[in-house]
Amino acid sequence: MPDKIDLKSLSQKELFSFAKAQGLSKYRVGQLLHWIYEKYTRDLQEITEFSKALREDIGKISYISNLALVTRQRSKDGIEKFLFALEDGQTIESVMIPDDDRRTLCISSQVGCAMACNFCLTGEMGLIRNLKAHEIVDQIISVNRLISPERISNIVFMGMGEPLANFDEVVKALWRITEFIGISKRKITLSTSGLVPRMLELPGRAPDVNLAISLNATTDEIRDRLMPINKKYPLKVLLDACRRYPLQLQRVITFEYVLIDRVNDSMEDAKRLVRKLKGIPCKLNLIPYNPHEGSGLKRPAHERVLAFQKVLKDNQMTAFIRESKGQDILAACGQLRGKRDNRENNACC
Ligand code: SF4
């Protein structure tokens, strides 16, 4: 409906301006926000707090956009993957990870990704386009509606795309997730491949969400190969920025480290990692690589993963082994591609 205003695309300020122009009170804006973000309404006609005449009046100039669910898949280990179509027909994926009373949603920020990390299927797509803020937020609203009466409790920006490469829309989305949907900033994690200037700009522009860095190497030589962004912002620049990052009290930076057999998983790498991260309040997530066809990379043996973790632990570092779930539906780390064809389905770590 390009000739009408999409109410979901409006910020609170824009919604107030819209309401003012239509002669609606501030109270009505509150009602709209409640119906869109808390009751997940898909259509203005569902807003029964408005009279029929009012719904029709507003409906003449505005509407509520919706992501269209294309497929919903459940893995053997309980992960659910949602493929959504956008208004222009592009598709994106979101992955829900249930864990006791938590429901974490891994959301996408771009269709595809320009970062070209060579362990990631999304990177093979190249960048198709940035998502608008409401398309990012709508992944949460849509999944909330699908799993109701349960609700998403935690958000990770680790789906398709590099969030900081779509900075302005991601910042807007972060405000809407905290203010409109009501998810605490402490329960939101944004993961970056290392866009240093944007990373340092984030705390001044967005709510204080948790920061994760997709690190994956301890030398520039290896990181250049795995993550081309390293050529622009090498390890020293990235880690110096981490040291300067203004962390709130009792917060740490999470470093994601995908362990790839004989590439970045040696004992030397583990020892170098300890040295490189010295002085940064952090924890590490070690993620054994999920192989995909054509990458030429292998998953390390479990003993190598344990030995790598031991070096970190012996040096008083907090390091968890995170086995990616959802591999049977290509929902695991590095596997999102936002396509209907199963062979091609798979995101960022
Ligand atoms: S790992 Fe993340 S930043 Fe790298 S290509 Fe994949 S989606 Fe992009």
GROMACS .gro file of N, CA and C in nm, residues 36-40 72 82 84 96 103 105 137-155 177 180-183:
model
  105
   36ILE      N    1  -0.033  -0.218   1.846
   36ILE     CA    2   0.066  -0.265   1.749
   36ILE      C    3   0.176  -0.348   1.815
   37TYR      N    4   0.231  -0.297   1.927
   37TYR     CA    5   0.351  -0.359   1.983
   37TYR      C    6   0.324  -0.459   2.095
   38GLU      N    7   0.207  -0.451   2.159
   38GLU     CA    8   0.181  -0.544   2.268
   38GLU      C    9   0.072  -0.644   2.237
   39LYS      N   10  -0.019  -0.602   2.148
   39LYS     CA   11  -0.125  -0.697   2.110
   39LYS      C   12  -0.103  -0.751   1.969
   40TYR      N   13   0.005  -0.709   1.907
   40TYR     CA   14   0.050  -0.760   1.776
   40TYR      C   15  -0.060  -0.752   1.670
   72ARG      N   16   0.802  -2.204   0.876
   72ARG     CA   17   0.840  -2.213   1.017
   72ARG      C   18   0.890  -2.356   1.038
   82PHE      N   19   1.227  -1.907   1.141
   82PHE     CA   20   1.117  -1.843   1.071
   82PHE      C   21   1.172  -1.774   0.947
   84PHE      N   22   1.070  -1.509   0.673
   84PHE     CA   23   0.970  -1.406   0.652
   84PHE      C   24   0.992  -1.338   0.517
   96MET      N   25   1.459  -1.869   1.681
   96MET     CA   26   1.424  -1.862   1.824
   96MET      C   27   1.492  -1.977   1.897
  103ARG      N   28   1.324  -1.704   2.604
  103ARG     CA   29   1.300  -1.724   2.460
  103ARG      C   30   1.385  -1.618   2.390
  105LEU      N   31   1.549  -1.445   2.064
  105LEU     CA   32   1.529  -1.437   1.919
  105LEU      C   33   1.652  -1.376   1.855
  137VAL      N   34   1.222  -0.468   1.382
  137VAL     CA   35   1.136  -0.484   1.500
  137VAL      C   36   1.023  -0.583   1.473
  138ASP      N   37   0.976  -0.583   1.350
  138ASP     CA   38   0.861  -0.667   1.319
  138ASP      C   39   0.892  -0.816   1.330
  139GLN      N   40   1.021  -0.852   1.323
  139GLN     CA   41   1.056  -0.994   1.344
  139GLN      C   42   1.013  -1.036   1.484
  140ILE      N   43   1.030  -0.944   1.581
  140ILE     CA   44   0.994  -0.977   1.721
  140ILE      C   45   0.842  -0.982   1.736
  141ILE      N   46   0.776  -0.879   1.680
  141ILE     CA   47   0.629  -0.875   1.690
  141ILE      C   48   0.569  -1.001   1.626
  142SER      N   49   0.619  -1.036   1.509
  142SER     CA   50   0.563  -1.150   1.436
  142SER      C   51   0.583  -1.280   1.513
  143VAL      N   52   0.704  -1.298   1.569
  143VAL     CA   53   0.729  -1.422   1.643
  143VAL      C   54   0.647  -1.422   1.773
  144ASN      N   55   0.637  -1.307   1.839
  144ASN     CA   56   0.553  -1.301   1.960
  144ASN      C   57   0.410  -1.347   1.928
  145ARG      N   58   0.362  -1.300   1.816
  145ARG     CA   59   0.224  -1.338   1.779
  145ARG      C   60   0.216  -1.489   1.755
  146LEU      N   61   0.319  -1.544   1.689
  146LEU     CA   62   0.316  -1.687   1.656
  146LEU      C   63   0.331  -1.776   1.780
  147ILE      N   64   0.402  -1.728   1.882
  147ILE     CA   65   0.425  -1.815   1.999
  147ILE      C   66   0.338  -1.776   2.118
  148SER      N   67   0.248  -1.678   2.098
  148SER     CA   68   0.161  -1.632   2.207
  148SER      C   69   0.090  -1.751   2.273
  149PRO      N   70   0.075  -1.758   2.404
  149PRO     CA   71   0.095  -1.652   2.504
  149PRO      C   72   0.239  -1.636   2.551
  150GLU      N   73   0.332  -1.718   2.496
  150GLU     CA   74   0.471  -1.694   2.532
  150GLU      C   75   0.519  -1.568   2.462
  151ARG      N   76   0.634  -1.517   2.508
  151ARG     CA   77   0.689  -1.395   2.448
  151ARG      C   78   0.841  -1.405   2.438
  152ILE      N   79   0.894  -1.336   2.342
  152ILE     CA   80   1.040  -1.327   2.331
  152ILE      C   81   1.093  -1.244   2.449
  153SER      N   82   1.196  -1.299   2.518
  153SER     CA   83   1.249  -1.230   2.636
  153SER      C   84   1.386  -1.166   2.607
  154ASN      N   85   1.461  -1.224   2.515
  154ASN     CA   86   1.598  -1.176   2.486
  154ASN      C   87   1.616  -1.161   2.336
  155ILE      N   88   1.701  -1.066   2.298
  155ILE     CA   89   1.727  -1.042   2.156
  155ILE      C   90   1.877  -1.048   2.129
  177ILE      N   91   1.260  -0.138   2.034
  177ILE     CA   92   1.253  -0.266   2.106
  177ILE      C   93   1.247  -0.242   2.257
  180PHE      N   94   0.903   0.045   2.302
  180PHE     CA   95   0.769   0.002   2.259
  180PHE      C   96   0.739  -0.142   2.300
  181ILE      N   97   0.836  -0.232   2.278
  181ILE     CA   98   0.811  -0.373   2.311
  181ILE      C   99   0.841  -0.400   2.458
  182GLY      N  100   0.931  -0.321   2.515
  182GLY     CA  101   0.957  -0.333   2.659
  182GLY      C  102   1.060  -0.437   2.696
  183ILE      N  103   1.148  -0.473   2.602
  183ILE     CA  104   1.256  -0.567   2.636
  183ILE      C  105   1.373  -0.485   2.692
   0.00000   0.00000   0.00000
